Coordinates of C-alpha atoms in Angstrom, one line a residue:
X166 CA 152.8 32.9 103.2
X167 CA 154.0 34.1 106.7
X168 CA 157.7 35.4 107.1
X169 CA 160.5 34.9 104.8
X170 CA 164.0 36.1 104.0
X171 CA 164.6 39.4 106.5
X172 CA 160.9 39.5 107.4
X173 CA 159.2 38.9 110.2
X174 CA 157.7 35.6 111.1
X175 CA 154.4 36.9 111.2
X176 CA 154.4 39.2 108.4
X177 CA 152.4 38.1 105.5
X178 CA 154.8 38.8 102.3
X179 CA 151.9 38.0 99.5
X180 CA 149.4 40.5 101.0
X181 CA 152.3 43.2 100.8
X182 CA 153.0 42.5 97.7
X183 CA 149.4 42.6 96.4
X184 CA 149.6 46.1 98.7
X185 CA 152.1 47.6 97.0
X186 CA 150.8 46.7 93.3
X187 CA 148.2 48.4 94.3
X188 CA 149.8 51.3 95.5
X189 CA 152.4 51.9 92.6
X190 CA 149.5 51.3 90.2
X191 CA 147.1 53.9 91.5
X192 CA 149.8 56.4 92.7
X193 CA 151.7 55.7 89.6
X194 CA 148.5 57.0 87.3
X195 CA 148.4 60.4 89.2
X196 CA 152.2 60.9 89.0
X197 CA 152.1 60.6 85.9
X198 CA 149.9 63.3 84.9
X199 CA 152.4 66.8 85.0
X200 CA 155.5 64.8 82.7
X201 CA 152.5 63.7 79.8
X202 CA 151.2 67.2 80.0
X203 CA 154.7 68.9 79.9
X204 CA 155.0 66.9 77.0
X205 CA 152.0 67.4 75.6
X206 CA 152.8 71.7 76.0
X207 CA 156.2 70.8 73.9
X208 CA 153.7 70.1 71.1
X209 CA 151.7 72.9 71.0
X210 CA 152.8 74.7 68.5
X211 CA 152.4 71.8 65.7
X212 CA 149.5 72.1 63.3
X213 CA 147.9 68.6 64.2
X214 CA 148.5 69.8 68.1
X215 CA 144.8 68.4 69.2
X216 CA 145.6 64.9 67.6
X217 CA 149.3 64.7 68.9
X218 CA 147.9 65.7 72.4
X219 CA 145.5 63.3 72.2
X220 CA 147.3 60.1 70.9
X221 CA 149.9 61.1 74.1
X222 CA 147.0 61.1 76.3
X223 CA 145.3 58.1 75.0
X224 CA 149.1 56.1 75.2
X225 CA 150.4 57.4 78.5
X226 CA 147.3 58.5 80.8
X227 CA 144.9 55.6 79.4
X228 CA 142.1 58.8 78.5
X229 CA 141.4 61.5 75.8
X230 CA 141.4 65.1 77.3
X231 CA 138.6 67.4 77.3
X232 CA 137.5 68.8 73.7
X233 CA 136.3 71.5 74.5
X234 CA 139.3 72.5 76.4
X235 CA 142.1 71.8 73.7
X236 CA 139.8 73.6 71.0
X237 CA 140.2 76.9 72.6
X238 CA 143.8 76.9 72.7
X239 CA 144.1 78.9 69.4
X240 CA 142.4 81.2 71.1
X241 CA 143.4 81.3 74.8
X242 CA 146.4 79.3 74.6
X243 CA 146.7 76.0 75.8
X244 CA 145.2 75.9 79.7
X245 CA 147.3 74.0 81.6
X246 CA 145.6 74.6 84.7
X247 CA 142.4 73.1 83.1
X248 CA 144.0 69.9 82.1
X249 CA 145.4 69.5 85.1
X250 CA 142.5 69.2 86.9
X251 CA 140.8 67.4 84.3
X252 CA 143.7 64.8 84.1
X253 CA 143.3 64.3 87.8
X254 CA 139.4 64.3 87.8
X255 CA 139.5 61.5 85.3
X256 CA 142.1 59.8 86.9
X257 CA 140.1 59.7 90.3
X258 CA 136.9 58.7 88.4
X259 CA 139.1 55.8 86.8
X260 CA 140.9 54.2 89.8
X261 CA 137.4 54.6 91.9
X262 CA 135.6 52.9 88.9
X263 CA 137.9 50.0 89.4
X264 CA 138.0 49.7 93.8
X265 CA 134.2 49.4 93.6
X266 CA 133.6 46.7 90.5
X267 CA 137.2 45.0 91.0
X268 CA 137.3 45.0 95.3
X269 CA 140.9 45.3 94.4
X270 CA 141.7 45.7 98.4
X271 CA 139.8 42.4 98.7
X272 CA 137.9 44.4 101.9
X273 CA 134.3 44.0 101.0
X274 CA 133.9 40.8 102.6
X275 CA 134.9 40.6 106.3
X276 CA 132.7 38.0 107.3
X277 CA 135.8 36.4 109.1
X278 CA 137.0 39.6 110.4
X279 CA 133.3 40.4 111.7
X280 CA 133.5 36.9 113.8
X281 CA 136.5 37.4 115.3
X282 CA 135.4 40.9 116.6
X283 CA 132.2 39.7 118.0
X284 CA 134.9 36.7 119.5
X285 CA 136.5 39.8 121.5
X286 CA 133.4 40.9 122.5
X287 CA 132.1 43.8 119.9
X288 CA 129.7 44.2 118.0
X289 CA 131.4 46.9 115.7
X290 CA 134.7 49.1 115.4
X291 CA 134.3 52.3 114.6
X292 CA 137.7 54.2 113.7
X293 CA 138.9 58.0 113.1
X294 CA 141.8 59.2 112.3
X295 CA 142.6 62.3 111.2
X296 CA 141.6 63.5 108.2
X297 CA 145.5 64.5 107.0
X298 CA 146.3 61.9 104.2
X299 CA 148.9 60.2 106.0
X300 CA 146.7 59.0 107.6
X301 CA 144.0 57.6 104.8
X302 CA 145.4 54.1 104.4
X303 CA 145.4 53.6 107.8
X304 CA 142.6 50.5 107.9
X305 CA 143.6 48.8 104.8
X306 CA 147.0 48.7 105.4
X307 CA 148.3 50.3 108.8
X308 CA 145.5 48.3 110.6
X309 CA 145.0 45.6 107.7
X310 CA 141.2 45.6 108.1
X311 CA 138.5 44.4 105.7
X312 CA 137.4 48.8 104.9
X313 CA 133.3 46.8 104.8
X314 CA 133.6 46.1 108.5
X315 CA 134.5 48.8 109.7
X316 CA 133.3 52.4 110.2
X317 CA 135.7 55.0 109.0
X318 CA 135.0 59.1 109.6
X319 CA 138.2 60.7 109.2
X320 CA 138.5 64.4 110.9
X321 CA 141.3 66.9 111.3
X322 CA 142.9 66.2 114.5
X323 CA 141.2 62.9 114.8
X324 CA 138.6 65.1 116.9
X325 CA 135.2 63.7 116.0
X326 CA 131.9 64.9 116.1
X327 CA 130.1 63.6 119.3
X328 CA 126.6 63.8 118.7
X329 CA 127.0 62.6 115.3
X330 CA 128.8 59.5 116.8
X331 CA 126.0 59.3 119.0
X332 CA 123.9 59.2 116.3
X333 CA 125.7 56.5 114.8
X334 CA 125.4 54.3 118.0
X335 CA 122.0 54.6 118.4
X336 CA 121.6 53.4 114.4
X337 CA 123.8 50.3 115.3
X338 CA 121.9 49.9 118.3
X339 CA 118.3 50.0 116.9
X340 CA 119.5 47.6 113.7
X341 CA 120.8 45.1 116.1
X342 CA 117.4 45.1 118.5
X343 CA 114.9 44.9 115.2
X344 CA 117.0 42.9 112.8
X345 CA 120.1 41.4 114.6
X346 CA 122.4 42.7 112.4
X347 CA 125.6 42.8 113.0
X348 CA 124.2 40.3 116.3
X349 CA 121.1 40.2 117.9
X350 CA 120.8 43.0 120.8
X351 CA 120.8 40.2 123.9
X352 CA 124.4 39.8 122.8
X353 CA 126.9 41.2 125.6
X354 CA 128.6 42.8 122.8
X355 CA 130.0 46.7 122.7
X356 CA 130.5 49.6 120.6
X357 CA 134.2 50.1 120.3
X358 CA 135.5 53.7 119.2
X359 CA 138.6 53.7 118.5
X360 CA 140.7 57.4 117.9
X361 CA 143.8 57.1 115.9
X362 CA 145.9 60.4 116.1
X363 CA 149.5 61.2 114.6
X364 CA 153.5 62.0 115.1
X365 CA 156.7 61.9 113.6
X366 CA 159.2 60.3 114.1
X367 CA 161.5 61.7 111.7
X368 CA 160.8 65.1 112.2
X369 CA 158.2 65.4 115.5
X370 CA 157.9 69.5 115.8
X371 CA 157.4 69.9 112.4
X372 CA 155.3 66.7 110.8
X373 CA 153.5 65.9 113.5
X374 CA 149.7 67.0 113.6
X375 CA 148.8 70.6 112.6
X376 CA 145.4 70.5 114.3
X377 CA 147.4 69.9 117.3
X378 CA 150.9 71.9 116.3
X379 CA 152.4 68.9 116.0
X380 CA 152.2 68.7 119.7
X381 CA 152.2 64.4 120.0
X382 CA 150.8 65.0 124.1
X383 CA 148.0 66.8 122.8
X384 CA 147.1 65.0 119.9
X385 CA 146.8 62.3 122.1
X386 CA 145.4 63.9 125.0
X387 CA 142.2 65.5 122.9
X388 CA 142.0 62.1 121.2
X389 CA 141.0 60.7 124.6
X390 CA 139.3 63.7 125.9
X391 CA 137.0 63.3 123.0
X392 CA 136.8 59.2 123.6
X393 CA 135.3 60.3 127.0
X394 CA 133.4 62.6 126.0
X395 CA 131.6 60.0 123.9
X396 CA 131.1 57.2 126.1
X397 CA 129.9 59.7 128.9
X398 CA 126.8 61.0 125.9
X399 CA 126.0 57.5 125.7
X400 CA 125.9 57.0 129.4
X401 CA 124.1 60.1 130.1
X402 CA 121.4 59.5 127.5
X403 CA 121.2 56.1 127.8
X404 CA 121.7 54.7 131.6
X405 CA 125.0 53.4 132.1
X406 CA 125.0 50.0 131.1
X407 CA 124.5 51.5 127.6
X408 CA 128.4 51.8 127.8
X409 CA 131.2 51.5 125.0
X410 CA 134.4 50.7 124.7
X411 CA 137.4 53.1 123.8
X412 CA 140.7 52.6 122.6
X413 CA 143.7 55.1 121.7
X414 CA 146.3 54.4 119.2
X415 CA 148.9 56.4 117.5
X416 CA 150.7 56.4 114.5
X417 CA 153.6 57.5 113.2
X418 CA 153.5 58.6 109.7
X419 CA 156.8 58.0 109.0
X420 CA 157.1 54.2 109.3
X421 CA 153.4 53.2 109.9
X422 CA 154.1 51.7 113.4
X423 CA 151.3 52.5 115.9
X424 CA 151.6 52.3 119.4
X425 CA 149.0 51.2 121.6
X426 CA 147.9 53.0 124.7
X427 CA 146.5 49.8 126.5
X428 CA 143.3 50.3 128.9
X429 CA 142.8 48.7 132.0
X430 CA 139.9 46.1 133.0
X431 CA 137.7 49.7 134.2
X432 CA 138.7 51.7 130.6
X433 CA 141.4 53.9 132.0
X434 CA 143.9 54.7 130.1
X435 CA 147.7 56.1 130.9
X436 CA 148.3 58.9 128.0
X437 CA 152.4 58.3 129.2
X438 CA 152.3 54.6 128.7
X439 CA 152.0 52.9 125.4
X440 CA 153.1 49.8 124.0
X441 CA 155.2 50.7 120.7
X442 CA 154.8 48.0 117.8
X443 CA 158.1 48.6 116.7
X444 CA 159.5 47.7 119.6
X445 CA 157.5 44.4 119.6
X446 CA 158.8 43.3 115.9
X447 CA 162.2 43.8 117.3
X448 CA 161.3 41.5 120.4
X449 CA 159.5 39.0 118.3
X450 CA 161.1 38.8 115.1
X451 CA 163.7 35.7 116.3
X452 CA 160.5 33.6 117.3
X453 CA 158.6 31.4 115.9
X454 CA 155.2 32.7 114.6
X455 CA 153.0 31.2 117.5
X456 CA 155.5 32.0 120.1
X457 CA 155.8 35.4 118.9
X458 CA 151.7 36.0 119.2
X459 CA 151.9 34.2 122.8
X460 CA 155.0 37.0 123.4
X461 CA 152.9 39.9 121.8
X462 CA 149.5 39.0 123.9
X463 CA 151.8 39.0 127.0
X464 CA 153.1 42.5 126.0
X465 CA 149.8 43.8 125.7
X466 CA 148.7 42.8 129.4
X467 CA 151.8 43.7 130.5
X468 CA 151.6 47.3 129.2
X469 CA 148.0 47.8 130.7
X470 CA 148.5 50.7 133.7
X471 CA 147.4 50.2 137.0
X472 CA 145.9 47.0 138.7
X473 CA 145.4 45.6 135.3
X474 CA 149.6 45.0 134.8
X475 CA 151.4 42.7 136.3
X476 CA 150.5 39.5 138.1
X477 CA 146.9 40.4 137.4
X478 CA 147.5 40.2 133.9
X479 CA 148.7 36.8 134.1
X480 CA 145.7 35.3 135.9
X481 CA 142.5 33.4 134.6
X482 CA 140.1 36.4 132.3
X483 CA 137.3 35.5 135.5
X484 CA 140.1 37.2 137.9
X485 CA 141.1 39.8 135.5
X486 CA 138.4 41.9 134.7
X487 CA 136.4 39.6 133.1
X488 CA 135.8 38.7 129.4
X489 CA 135.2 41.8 128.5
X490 CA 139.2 43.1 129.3
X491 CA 140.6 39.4 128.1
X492 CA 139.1 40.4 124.9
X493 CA 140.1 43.9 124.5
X494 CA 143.8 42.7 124.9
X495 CA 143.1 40.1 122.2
X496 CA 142.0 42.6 119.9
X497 CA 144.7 44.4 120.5
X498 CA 147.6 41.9 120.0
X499 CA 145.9 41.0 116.6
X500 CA 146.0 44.4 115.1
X501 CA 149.8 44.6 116.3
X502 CA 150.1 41.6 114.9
X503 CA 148.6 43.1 111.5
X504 CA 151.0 46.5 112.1
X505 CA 153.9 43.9 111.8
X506 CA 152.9 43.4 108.7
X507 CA 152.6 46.7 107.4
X508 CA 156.2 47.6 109.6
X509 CA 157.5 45.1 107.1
X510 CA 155.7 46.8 104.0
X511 CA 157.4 50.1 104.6
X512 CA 160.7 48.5 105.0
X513 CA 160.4 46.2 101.9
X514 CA 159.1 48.8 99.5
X515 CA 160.3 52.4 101.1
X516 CA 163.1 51.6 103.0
X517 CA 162.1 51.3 106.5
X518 CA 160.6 54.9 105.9
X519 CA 158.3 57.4 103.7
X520 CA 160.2 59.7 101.5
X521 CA 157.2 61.9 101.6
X522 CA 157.2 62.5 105.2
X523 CA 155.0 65.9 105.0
X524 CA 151.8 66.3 103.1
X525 CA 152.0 65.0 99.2
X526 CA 147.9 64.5 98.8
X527 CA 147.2 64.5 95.2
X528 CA 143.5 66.0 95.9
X529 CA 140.9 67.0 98.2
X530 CA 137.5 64.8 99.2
X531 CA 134.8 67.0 100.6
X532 CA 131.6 65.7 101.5
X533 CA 130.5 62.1 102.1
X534 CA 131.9 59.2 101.1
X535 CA 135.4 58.1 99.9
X536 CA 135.0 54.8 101.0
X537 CA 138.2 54.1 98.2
X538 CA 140.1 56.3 99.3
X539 CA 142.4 53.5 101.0
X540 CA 146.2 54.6 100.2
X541 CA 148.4 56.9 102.0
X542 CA 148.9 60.8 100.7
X543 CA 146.4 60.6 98.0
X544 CA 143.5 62.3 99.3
X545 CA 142.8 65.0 102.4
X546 CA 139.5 64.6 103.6
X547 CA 136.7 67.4 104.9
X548 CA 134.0 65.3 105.9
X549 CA 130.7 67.7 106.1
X550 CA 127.4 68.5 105.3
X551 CA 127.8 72.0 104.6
X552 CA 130.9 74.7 104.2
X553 CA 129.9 76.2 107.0
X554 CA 130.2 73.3 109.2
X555 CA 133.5 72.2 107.7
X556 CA 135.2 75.3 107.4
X557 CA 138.1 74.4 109.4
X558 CA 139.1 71.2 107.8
X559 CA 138.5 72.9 104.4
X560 CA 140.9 75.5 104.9
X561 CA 143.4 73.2 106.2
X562 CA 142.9 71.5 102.9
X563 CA 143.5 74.5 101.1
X564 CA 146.3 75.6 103.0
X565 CA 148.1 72.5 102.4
X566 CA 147.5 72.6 98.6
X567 CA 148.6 76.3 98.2
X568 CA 152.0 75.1 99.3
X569 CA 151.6 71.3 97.3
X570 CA 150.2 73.1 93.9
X571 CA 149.2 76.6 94.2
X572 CA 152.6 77.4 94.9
X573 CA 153.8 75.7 91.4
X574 CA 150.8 77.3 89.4
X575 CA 148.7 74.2 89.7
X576 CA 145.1 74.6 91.1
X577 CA 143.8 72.8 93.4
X578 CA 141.4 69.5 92.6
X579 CA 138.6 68.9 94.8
X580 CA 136.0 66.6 94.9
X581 CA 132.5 67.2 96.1
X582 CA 130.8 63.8 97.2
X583 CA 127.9 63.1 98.8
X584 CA 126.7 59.4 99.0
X585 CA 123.2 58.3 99.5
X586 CA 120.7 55.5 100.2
X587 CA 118.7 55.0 97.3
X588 CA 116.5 53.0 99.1
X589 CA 115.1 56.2 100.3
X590 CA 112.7 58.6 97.9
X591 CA 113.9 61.3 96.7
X592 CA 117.9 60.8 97.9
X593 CA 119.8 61.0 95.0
X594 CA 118.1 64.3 94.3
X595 CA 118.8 66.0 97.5
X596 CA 122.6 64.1 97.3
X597 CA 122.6 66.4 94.1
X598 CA 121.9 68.9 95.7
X599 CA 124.1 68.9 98.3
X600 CA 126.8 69.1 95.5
X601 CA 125.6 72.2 94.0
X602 CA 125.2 74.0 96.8
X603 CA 128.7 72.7 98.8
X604 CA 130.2 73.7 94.9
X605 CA 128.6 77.5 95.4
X606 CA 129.7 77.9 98.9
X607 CA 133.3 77.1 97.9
X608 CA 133.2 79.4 95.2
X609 CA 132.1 82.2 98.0
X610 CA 134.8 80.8 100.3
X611 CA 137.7 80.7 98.1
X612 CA 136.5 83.6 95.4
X613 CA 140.2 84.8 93.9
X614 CA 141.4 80.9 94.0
X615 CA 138.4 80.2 91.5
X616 CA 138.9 83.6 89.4
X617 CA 142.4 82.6 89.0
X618 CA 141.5 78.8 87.6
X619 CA 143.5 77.9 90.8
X620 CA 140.3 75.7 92.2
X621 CA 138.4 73.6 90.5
X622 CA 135.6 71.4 91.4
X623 CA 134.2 68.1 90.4
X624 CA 130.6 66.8 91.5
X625 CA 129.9 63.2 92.2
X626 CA 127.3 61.2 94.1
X627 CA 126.7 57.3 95.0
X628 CA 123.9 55.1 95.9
X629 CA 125.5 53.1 98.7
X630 CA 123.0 50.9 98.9
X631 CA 123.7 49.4 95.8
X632 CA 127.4 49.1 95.7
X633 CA 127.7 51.2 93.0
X634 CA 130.5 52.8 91.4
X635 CA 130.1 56.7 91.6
X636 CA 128.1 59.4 88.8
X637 CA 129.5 62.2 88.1
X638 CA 126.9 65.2 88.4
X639 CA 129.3 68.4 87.4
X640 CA 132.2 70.0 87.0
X641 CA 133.4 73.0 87.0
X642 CA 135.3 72.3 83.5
X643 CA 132.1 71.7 82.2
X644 CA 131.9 73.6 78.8
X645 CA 129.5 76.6 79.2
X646 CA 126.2 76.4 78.1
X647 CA 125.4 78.0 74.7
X648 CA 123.0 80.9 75.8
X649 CA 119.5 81.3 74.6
X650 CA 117.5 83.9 72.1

């Protein structure tokens, strides 16, 4: 169903409703975690207190609480800070359990997504945003594309590694000359990256990016600088008609409308020009739903800089750049297209805005992986192989969560994941590895935050290859080992 009383003629009112069940449902779980323990505090002092705090539990959180942990409290007192990061652990386990066996997104299969991007002329999208949570539902529902056709690495800033995108490339590359997957290499099909960075509307000097001091020009800026960056690797190292395709898009957190930074028929692209999607709904929302994607496909050429604009957008795609540029504005209109929707979504379901316009992630996602991770504020992500390498981002993380829990007594939750091909010997093990030794580092990092039961870690890994759900590999709630004679 398309449009309907207020909406847009193009939004689509039964995928925002699924959306937002969604949302509330999984969001819902982790808010309630702090009232069922508060309640479950009010009860310590009874004589049955493990069986009262578990029947609350069991009836409002859907789980039991650690043994091990309650069975201490005559002793220590009852550790809040423990279940707490239990609750949330379990919680995360649950909800994951669910996006991976249930495809409650409905994103695995983008078969008709995948022919419509090859119809634009590419072979595969590949997106970053950055890794604040604001920003972590931005395919599923900002973008409204299928999360299985697409490549997501999110990093702070939206400032991606090159040569690991390079990497990447050449992967995509070498799959599509020896098994023609996604298409066979003799298709003139590109690599499109695509950079999607952050600002705010409702307060811009403040909630915009902090990798970038919520500096919008910048953000947007090193976006592209990086893009270029890119695309001049893959030339370099691989002659020029090795060449991607780049597109810059922001966001702002605030209402979920992107605007568009449009490239010309040669890849250029005007940082000061943009085409807002907000603006578009307003232009398009007294048409008819084919008239307003006709309207919205005109915007797009229109908003291209340079010789691309103008009366050059309105001739034949032969004349205009060629295929190639015809199908980057196509692209283009549809995900503005799909941003109406999401425009819409806000405006139906948090009226017209986020009341959470600053950071509200509910935990942190180090590692590899996340692939559920598909709803806005619920997770920040450190993407990384080793501390080391993600130092930065990690003590972003941790910087935000001193203020969103450390600051009220609460540690913080994090999750070490590293995903793996079990097609491969041996890579669960080193996967398992990685966990232990990313869970040690962090431990050196953040030494008086651990001490203090202010940090706690959970360790999880997944065989991608398999579509499985995740396995849990440690935590650092674990009950201690009983020592030996």
């Amino acid at each position: 169903m398309r449009g309907g009383a207020g909406l847009h003629p193009l939004t689509d009112a039964a995928v925002n409703a699924r959306l937002h069940g969604y949302e509330s449902s999984v969001k819902g779980a982790f808010d309630a975690i702090v009232p069922v323990l508060k309640r479950i505090a009010s009860e310590r002092c009874e004589p049955d207190f493990i069986e009262r705090a578990q029947a609350i539990a069991r009836g409002d959180l859907g789980f039991e609480l650690p043994a091990h942990i309650l069975e201490s409290t005559w002793v220590t007192g009852l550790d809040m800070r423990r279940l707490f990061a239990a609750s949330v652990f379990e919680t995360y386990h649950r909800f994951s359990d669910v996006f991976y066996t249930d495809d409650p997104l409905g994103g695995r299969d983008g078969a008709d997504f995948q022919a419509f991007l090859q119809g634009c002329g590419f072979h595969l999208m590949d997106v970053t945003p950055c890794a604040d949570g604001r920003l972590a539902h931005a395919v599923s529902y900002v973008l409204r594309l299928p999360y299985g056709s697409v490549r997501r690495k999110s990093y702070a800033g939206s400032l991606f590694d090159i040569e690991n995108t390079v990497e990447k490339w050449v992967e995509t590359e070498f799959l599509r000359l020896r098994e023609g997957v996604p298409n066979t290499a003799d298709e003139p099909t590109r690599y499109l990256k695509v950079v999607l960075y952050h600002f705010s509307s409702v307060d811009p000097a403040h909630q915009g990016c902090a990798a970038h001091g919520s500096d919008d020009a910048a953000a947007a800026r090193e976006g592209w600088e990086r893009l270029k960056g890119f695309r001049q690797a893959v030339e370099n190292g691989f002659c020029c008609g090795a060449s991607v395709d780049l597109l810059l898009i922001g966001m702002d957190t605030d209402t979920d409308a992107i605007r568009v930074h449009v490239p010309d028929a040669d890849g250029y692209c005007d940082l000061n020009e943009w085409l807002d999607a907000g603006k578009v709904y307003e232009i398009t929302h007294g048409l008819e739903a084919e008239q307003a994607r006709a309207r919205i496909l005109e915007l797009v050429r229109a908003h291209a800089p340079g010789k691309a604009a103008g009366p050059r957008a309105r001739r034949p795609a032969a004349e205009t750049g060629g295929a190639a540029w015809a199908g980057m504005t196509e692209l283009i209109a549809w995900l503005i297209e799909q941003n109406i929707s999401q425009i819409d979504y806000v405006r139906q379901y948090h009226d017209g805005g986020y009341a959470d316009i600053g950071h509200a992630e509910r935990f942190i996602g180090a590692g590899i992986g996340f692939e559920e991770i598909q709803l806005r504020n619920l997770t920040y992500f450190a993407y990384l192989d080793t501390v080391e390498e993600g130092a930065a981002d990690l003590d972003v993380g941790i910087k935000i969560f001193t203020g969103l829990n450390v600051s009220h007594q609460l540690p913080v939750p994090l999750v070490v994941r590293f995903d793996y091909h079990g097609q491969v010997p041996g890579a669960r093990e080193r996967a398992v590895n990685r966990c232990e030794r990313v869970a040690a580092a962090l431990k050196a990092r953040y030494p008086k935050l651990c001490e203090d039961g202010l940090l706690h870690c959970l360790r999880a890994v997944r065989d991608c290859d398999a579509q499985a759900p995740i396995e849990i590999v440690g935590s650092s709630l674990a009950p201690a080992a009983a020592g030996a004679h």
